[in-house]
CSV table of C-alpha atoms in Angstrom, one decimal:
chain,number,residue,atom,x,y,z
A,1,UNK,CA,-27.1,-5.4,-5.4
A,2,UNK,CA,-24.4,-7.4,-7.0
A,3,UNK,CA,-21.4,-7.8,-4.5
A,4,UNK,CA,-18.1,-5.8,-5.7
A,5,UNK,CA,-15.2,-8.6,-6.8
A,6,UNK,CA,-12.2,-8.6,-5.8
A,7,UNK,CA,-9.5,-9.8,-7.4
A,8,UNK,CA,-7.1,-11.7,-5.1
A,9,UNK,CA,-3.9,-11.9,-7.1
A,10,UNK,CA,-2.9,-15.3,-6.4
A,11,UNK,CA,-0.4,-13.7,-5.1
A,12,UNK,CA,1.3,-16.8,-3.9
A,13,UNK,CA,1.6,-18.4,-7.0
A,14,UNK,CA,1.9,-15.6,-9.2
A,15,UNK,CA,5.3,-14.4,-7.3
A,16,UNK,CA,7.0,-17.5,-6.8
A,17,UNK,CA,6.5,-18.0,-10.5
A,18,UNK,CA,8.4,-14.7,-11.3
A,19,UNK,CA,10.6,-15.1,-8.5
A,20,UNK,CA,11.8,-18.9,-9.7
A,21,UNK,CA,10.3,-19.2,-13.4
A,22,UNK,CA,9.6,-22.6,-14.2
A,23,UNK,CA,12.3,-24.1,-11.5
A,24,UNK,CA,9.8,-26.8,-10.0
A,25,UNK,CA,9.7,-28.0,-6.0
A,26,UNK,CA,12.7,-30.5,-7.5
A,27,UNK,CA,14.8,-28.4,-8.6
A,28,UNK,CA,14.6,-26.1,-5.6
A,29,UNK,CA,15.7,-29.2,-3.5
A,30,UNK,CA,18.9,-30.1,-6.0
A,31,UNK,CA,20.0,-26.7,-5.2
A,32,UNK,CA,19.8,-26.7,-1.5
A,33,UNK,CA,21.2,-30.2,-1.5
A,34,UNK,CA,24.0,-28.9,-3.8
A,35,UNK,CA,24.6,-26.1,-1.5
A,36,UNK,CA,24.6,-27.8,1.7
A,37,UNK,CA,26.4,-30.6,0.3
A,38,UNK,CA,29.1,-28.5,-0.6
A,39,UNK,CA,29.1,-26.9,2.6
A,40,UNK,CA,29.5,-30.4,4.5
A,41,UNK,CA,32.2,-31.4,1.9
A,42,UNK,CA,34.2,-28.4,2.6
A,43,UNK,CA,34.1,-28.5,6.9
A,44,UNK,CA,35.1,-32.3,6.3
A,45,UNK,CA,38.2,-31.8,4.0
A,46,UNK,CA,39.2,-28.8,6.4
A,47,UNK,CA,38.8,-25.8,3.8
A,48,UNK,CA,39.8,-27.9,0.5
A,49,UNK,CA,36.9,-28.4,-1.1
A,50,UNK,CA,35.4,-25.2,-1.7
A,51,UNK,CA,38.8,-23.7,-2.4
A,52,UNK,CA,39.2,-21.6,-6.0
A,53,UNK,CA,41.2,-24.7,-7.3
A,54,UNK,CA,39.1,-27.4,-6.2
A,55,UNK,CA,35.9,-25.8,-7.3
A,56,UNK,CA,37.2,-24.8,-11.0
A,57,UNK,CA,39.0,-28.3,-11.0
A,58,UNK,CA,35.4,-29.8,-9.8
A,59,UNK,CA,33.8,-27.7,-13.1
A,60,UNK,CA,35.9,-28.9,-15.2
A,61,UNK,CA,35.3,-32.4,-14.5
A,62,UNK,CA,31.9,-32.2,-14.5
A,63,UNK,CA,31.5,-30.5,-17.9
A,64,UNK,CA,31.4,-33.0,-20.2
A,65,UNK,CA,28.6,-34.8,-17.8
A,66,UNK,CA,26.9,-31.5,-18.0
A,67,UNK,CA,26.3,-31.2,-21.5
A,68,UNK,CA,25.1,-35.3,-22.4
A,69,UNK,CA,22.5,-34.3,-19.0
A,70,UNK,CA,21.1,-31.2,-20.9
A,71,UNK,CA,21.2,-33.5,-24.5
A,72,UNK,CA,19.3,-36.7,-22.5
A,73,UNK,CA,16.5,-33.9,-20.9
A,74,UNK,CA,15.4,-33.3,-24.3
A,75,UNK,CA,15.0,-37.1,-25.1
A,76,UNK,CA,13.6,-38.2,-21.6
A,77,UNK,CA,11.1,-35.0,-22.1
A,78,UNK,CA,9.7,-36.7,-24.8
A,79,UNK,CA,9.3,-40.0,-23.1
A,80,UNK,CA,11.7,-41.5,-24.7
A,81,UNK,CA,15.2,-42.6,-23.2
A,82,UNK,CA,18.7,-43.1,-24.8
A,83,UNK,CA,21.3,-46.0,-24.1
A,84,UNK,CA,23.9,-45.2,-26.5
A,85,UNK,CA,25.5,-42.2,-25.6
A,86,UNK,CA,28.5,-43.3,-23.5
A,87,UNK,CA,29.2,-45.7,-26.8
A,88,UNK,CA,28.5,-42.3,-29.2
A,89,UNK,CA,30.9,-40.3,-27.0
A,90,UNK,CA,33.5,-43.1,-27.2
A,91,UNK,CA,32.9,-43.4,-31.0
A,92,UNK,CA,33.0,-39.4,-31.6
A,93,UNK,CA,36.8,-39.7,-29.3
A,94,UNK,CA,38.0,-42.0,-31.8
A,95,UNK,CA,37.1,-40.2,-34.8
A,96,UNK,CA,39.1,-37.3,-33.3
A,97,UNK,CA,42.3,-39.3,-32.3
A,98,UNK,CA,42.2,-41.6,-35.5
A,99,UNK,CA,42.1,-38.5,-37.9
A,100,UNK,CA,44.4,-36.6,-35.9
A,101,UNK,CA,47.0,-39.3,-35.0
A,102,UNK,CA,46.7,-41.7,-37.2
A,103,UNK,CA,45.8,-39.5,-40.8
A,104,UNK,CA,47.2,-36.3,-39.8
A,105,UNK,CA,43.7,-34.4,-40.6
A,106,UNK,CA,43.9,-30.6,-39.9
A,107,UNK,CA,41.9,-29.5,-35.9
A,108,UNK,CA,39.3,-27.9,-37.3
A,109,UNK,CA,38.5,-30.4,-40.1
A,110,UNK,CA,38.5,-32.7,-37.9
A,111,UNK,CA,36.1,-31.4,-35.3
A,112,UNK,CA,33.8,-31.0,-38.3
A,113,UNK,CA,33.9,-34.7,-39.1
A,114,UNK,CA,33.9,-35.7,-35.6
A,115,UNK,CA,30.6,-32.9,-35.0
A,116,UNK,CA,28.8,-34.8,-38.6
A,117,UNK,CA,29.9,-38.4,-36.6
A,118,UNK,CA,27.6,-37.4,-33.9
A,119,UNK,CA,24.6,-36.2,-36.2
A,120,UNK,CA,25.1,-38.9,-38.0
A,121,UNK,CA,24.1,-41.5,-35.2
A,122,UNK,CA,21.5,-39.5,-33.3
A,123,UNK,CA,19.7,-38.8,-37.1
A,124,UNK,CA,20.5,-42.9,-37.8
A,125,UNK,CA,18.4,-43.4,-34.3
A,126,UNK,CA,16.3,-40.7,-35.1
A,127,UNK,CA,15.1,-41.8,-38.2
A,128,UNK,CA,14.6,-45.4,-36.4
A,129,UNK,CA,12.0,-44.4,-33.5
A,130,UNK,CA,10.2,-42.0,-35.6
A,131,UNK,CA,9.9,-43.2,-38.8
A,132,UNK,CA,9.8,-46.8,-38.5
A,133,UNK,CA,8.2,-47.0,-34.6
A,134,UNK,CA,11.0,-48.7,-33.1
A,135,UNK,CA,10.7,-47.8,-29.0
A,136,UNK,CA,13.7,-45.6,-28.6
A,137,UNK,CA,14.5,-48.0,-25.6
A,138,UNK,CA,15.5,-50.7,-28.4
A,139,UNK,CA,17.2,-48.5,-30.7
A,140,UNK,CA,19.1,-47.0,-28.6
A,141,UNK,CA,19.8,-50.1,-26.7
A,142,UNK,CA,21.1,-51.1,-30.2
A,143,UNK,CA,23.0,-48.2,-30.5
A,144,UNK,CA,24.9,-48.8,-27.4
A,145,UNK,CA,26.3,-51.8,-28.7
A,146,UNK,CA,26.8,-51.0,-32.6
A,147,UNK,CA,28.6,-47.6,-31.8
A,148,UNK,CA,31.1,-49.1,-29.3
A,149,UNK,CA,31.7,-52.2,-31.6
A,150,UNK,CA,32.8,-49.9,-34.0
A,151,UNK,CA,35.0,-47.8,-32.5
A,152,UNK,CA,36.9,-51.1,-31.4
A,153,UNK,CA,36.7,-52.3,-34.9
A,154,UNK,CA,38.3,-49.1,-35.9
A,155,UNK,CA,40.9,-48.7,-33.2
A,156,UNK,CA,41.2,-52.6,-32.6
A,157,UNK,CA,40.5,-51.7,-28.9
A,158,UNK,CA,43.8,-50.0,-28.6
A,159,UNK,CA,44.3,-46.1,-27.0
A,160,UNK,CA,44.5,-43.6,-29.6
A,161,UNK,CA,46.7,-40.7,-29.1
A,162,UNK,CA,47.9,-38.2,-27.8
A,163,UNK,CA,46.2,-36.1,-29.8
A,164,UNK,CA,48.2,-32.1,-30.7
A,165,UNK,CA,47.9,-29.8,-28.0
A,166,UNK,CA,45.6,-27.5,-29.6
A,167,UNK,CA,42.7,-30.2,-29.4
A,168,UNK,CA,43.6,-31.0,-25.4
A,169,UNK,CA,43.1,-27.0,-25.0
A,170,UNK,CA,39.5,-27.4,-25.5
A,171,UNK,CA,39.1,-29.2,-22.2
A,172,UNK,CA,42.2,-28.3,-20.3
A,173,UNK,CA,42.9,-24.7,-21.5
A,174,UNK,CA,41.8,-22.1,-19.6
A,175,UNK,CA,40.6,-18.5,-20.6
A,176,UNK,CA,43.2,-15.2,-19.4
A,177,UNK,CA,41.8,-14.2,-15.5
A,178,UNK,CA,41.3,-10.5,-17.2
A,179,UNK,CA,39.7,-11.8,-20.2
A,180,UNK,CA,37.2,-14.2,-17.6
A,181,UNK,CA,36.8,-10.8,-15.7
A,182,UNK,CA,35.4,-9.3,-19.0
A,183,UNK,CA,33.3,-12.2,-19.8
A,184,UNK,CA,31.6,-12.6,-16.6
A,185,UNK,CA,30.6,-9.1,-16.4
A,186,UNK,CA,29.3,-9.1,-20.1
A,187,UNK,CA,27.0,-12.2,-19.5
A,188,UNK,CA,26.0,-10.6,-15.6
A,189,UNK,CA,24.9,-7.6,-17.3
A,190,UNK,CA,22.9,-9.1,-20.1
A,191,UNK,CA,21.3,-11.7,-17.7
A,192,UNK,CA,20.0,-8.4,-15.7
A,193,UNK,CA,18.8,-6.4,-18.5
A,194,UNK,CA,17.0,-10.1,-19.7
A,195,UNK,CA,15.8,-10.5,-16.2
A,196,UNK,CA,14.4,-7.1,-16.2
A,197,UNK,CA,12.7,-7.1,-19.9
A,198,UNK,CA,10.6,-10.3,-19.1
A,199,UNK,CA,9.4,-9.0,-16.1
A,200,UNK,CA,7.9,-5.7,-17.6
A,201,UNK,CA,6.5,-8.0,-20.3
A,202,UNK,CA,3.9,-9.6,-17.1
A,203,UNK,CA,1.0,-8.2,-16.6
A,204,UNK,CA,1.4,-8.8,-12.5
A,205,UNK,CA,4.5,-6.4,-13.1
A,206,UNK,CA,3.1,-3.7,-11.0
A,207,UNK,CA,2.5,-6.0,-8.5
A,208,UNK,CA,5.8,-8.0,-7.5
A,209,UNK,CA,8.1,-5.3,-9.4
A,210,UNK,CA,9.1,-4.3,-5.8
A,211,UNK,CA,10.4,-7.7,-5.4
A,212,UNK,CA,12.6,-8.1,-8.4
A,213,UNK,CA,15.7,-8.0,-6.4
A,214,UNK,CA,15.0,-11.9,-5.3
A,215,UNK,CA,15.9,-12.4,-9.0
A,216,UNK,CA,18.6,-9.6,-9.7
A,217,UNK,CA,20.4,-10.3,-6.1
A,218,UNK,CA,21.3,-14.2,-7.1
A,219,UNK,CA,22.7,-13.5,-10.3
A,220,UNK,CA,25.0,-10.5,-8.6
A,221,UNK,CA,25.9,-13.0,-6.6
A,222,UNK,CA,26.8,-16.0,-9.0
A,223,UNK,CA,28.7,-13.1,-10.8
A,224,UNK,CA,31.1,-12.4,-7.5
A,225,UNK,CA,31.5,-16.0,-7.1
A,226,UNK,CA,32.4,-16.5,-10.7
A,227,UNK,CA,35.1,-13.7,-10.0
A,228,UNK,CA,36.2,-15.1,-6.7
A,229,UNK,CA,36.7,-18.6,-8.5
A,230,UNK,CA,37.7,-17.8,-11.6
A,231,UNK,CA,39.6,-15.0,-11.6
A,232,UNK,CA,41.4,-15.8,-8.7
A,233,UNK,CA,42.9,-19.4,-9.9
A,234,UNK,CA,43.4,-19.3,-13.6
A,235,UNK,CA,40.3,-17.9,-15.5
A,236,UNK,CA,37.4,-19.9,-16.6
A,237,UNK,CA,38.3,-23.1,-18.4
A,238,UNK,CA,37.6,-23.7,-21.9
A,239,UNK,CA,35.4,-26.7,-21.1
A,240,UNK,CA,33.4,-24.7,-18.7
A,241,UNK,CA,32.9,-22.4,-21.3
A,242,UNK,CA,31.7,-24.5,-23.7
A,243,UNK,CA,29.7,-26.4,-22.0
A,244,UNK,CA,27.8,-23.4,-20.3
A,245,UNK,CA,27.6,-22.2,-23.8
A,246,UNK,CA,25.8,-25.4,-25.3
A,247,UNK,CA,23.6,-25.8,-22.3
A,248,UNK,CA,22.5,-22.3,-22.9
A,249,UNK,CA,21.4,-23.1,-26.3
A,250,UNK,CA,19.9,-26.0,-25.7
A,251,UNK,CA,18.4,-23.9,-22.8
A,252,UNK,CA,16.6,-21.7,-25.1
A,253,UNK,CA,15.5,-24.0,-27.5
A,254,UNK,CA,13.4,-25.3,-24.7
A,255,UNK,CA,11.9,-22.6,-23.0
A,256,UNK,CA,11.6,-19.7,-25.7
A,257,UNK,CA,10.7,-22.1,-28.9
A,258,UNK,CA,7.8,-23.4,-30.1
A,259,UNK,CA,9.5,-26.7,-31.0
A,260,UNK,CA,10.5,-26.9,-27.2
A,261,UNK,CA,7.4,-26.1,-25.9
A,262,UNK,CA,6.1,-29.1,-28.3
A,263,UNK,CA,8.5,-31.7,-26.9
A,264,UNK,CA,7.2,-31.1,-23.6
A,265,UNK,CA,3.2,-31.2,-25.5
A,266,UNK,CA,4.6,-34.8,-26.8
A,267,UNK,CA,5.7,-36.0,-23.6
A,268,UNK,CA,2.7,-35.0,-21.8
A,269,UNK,CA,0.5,-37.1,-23.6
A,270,UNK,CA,1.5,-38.1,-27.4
A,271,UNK,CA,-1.8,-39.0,-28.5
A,272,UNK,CA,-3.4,-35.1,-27.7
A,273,UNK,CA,0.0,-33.5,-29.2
A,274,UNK,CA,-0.9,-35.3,-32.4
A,275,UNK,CA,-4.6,-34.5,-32.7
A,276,UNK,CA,-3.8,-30.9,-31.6
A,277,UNK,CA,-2.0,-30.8,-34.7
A,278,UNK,CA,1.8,-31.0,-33.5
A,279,UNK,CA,4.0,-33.4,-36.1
A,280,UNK,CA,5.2,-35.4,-33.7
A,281,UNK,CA,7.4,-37.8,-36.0
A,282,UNK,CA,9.7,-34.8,-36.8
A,283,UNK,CA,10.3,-33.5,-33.4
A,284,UNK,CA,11.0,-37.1,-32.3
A,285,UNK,CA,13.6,-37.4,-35.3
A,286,UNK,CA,14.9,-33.5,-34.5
A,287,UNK,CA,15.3,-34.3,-30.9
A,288,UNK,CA,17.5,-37.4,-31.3
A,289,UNK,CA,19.6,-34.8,-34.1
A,290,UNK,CA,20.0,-32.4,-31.4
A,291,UNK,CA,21.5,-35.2,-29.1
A,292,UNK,CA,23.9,-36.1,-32.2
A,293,UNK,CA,25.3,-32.9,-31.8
A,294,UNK,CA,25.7,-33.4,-28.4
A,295,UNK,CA,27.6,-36.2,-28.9
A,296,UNK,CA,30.0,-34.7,-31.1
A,297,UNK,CA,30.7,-32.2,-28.6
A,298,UNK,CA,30.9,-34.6,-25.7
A,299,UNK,CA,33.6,-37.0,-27.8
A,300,UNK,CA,35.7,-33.8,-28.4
A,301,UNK,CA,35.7,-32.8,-25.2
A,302,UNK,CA,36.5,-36.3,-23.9
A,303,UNK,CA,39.0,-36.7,-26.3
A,304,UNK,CA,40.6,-33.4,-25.2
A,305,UNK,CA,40.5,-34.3,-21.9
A,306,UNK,CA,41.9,-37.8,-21.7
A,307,UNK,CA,44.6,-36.4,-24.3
A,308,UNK,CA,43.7,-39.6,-26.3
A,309,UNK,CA,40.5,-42.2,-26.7
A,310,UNK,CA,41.2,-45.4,-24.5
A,311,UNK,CA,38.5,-48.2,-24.8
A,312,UNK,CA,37.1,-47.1,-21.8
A,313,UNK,CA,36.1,-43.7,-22.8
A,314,UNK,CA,32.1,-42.7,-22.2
A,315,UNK,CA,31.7,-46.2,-19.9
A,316,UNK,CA,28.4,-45.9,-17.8
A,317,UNK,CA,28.1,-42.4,-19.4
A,318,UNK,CA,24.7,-42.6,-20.4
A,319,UNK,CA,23.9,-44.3,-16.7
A,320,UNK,CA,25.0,-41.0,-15.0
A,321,UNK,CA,23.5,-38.9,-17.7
A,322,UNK,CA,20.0,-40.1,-16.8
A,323,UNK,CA,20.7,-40.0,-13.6
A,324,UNK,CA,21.5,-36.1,-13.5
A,325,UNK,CA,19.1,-35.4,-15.4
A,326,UNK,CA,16.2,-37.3,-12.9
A,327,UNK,CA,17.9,-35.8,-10.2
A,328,UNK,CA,17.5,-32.7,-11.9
A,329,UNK,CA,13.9,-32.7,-11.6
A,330,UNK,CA,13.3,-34.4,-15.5
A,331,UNK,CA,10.4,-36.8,-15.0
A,332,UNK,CA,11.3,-40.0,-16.8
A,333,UNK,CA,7.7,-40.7,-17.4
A,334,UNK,CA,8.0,-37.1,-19.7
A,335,UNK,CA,6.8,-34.2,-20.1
A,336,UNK,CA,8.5,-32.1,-17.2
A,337,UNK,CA,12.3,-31.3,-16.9
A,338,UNK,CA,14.5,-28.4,-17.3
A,339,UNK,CA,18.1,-27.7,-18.7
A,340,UNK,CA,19.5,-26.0,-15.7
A,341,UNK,CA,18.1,-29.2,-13.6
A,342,UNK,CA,20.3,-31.6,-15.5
A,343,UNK,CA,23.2,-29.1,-15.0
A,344,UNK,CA,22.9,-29.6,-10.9
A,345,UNK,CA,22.3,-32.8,-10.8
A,346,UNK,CA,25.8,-33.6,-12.9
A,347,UNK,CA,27.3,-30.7,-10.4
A,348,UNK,CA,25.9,-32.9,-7.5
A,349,UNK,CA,27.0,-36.0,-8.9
A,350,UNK,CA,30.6,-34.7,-9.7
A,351,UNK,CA,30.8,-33.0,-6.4
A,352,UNK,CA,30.3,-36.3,-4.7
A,353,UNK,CA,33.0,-38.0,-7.0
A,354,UNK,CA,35.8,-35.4,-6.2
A,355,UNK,CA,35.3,-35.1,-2.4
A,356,UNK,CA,35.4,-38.7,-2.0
A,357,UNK,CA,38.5,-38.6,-4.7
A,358,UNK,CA,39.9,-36.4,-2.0
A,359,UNK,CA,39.5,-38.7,1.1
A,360,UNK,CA,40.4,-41.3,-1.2
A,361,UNK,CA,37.5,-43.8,-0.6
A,362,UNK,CA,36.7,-46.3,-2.9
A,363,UNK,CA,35.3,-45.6,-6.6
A,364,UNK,CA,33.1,-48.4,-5.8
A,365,UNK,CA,31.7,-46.7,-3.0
A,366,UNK,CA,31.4,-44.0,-4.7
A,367,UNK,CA,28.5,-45.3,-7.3
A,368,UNK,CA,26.7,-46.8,-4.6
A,369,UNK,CA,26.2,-43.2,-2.7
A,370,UNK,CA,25.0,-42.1,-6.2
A,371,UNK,CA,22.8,-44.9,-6.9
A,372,UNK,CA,20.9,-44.1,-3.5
A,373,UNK,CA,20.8,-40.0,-4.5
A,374,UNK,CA,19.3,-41.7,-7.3
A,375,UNK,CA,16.5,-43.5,-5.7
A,376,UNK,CA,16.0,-40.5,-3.2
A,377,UNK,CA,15.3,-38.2,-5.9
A,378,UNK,CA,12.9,-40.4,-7.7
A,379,UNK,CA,11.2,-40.8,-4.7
A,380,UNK,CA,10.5,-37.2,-4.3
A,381,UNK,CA,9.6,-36.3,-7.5
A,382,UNK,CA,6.7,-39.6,-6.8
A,383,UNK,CA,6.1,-37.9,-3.3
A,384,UNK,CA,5.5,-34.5,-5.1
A,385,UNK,CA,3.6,-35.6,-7.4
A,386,UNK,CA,1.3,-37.7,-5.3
A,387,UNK,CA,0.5,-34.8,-3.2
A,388,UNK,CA,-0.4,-32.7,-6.3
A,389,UNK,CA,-3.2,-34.9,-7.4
């Protein structure tokens, strides 16, 4: 008599992977150190950190690293890291202050030329590590230097600007508080409704739909928080906006494409991604064209933002980059990171930059807290991994 199976759902695994998609153990950890971080940040500044000011002011200022951490996920997926974009950024920023200031090119047709700047590059170090096999390490190492050395060429090291008012509004505009209002109910909604749909589409539906609410319940609550914050101080900035827009792309592009789901084939183990048939030459060269782009936003924004392009602009850019996104929960060995990952890890880097702003202690002091975040959050991901195997 053959003994009656039972299926045991595997239930454990099966629900956290509905209730927390692909966010792995390190990304869970970002956010509770992000949220208890904030927490200790706003009991020691007595009330001033997590006030509707600080935190949009603390968005703001952490956009621009937001967006080059959710570019740098899609190269460090691949295995592959990049150097140059601090230098790219800076370049892209004096593209937009030279034509603006200095040849009295129109905003948008400037934008355009500052956007095919930034394809430009990433295609030029594109075209380098997949076509002719140069390590992505040295190219972009390369890059680093020839990118910078011309924007000092160009500007003879000098600050460009101030560029017209409707470029800084990019950064430092902000949208109506009753247009925000709008917005934020829009996106809440449609983030339900998508929330919903890709839960009927799992065949363990019938069995954790009664738990849906540990999904639904997080987003109603971003979406009152989003109110609280921005409608109550001026309305979501423009920056804030356009970063959470880009990251959302670049957000789907990984998880819901077929050219996403390759990179992370690639990065996992190259050889295997080419015998199973995947071109791996053209999503190396894509990738790097994707991180042109965001370049091109990035030197916009920073443009915008410092109302000019000093020599300084995008300094230790790329450092910080990697870093949020390896805090994030992006393995630098490849093959495992996520978008939203990269996005935290800038927040938490940012967050530690303004509160120590605010109790004025040293810049200096400042990158070596960050540094050791750094090393604690490669250390887990080792730790993690070590226990997997």
């Amino acid at each position: 008599m053959s003994e009656l199976k039972v299926n045991k759902p595997e239930n454990n695994n099966n629900i956290m992977n509905l209730l927390f998609g692909k966010l792995s153990w390190n990304l869970l950890f970002v956010i509770i150190g992000v949220i208890v971080l904030m927490i200790v940040f706003n009991i020691l500044s007595d009330g001033v950190f997590l006030s509707q000011r600080n935190i949009t002011l603390l968005l703001r200022q952490s956009a621009i690293l937001g967006i080059v951490a959710s570019g740098m996920v899609l190269i460090i997926v691949t295995g592959n890291i990049d150097l140059s974009v601090g230098s790219a950024v800076y370049l892209v920023s004096v593209v937009v202050a030279q034509l603006t200031v200095t040849y009295d090119f129109g905003i948008i047709s400037s934008i355009l030329c500052a956007i095919l700047v930034g394809l430009l590059m990433g295609s030029f170090q594109g075209l380098m590590v997949a076509k002719f096999n140069i390590p992505a390490f040295i190219v972009t190492l390369a890059g680093m230097l020839i990118f910078r050395g011309i924007g000092y060429v160009w500007s003879n090291a000098l600050t460009i600007g101030p560029v017209p008012p409707q470029i800084v509004q990019i950064s430092e505009g902000y949208i109506p508080p009753n247009v925000s209002l709008v917005l934020i109910l829009i996106i809440t909604l449609l983030a339900i409704v998508i929330v919903i749909r890709s839960a009927l589409r799992l065949k363990e539906w019938e069995n954790v739909h009664a738990k849906l609410w540990f999904k639904i319940v997080p987003i109603i609550i971003l979406s009152i928080l989003s109110i609280w914050i921005f409608v109550g101080y001026k309305g979501i900035p423009m920056a804030v906006l356009v970063v959470a827009i880009g990251a959302m792309l670049l957000h789907f592009l990984m998880s819901n494409t077929k050219f996403g789901r390759n990179l992370y084939v690639i990065g996992g183990n190259k050889v295997a991604a080419k015998l199973s048939g995947v071109k791996v030459n053209k999503h190396l060269f894509i990738s790097f064209l994707v991180m042109g782009l965001v370049y091109g936003i990035a030197g916009i924004l920073i443009s915008a933002r410092l109302s000019s392009a000093p020599p300084s602009a995008g300094e230790l850019l790329e450092l910080e980059a990697i870093a949020s996104a390896v805090i994030g929960g992006t393995s630098l060995s490849g093959g495992i990171g996520v978008i939203p990952g990269a996005l935290l890890g800038a927040l938490l880097l940012s967050a530690i930059d303004n509160y120590m702003s605010l109790m004025n202690v040293s810049s200096f002091l400042q990158q070596v807290v960050k540094g050791l975040i750094l090393l604690a959050a490669v250390w887990f991901d080792l730790s993690v991994r070590k226990k997997k195997k």
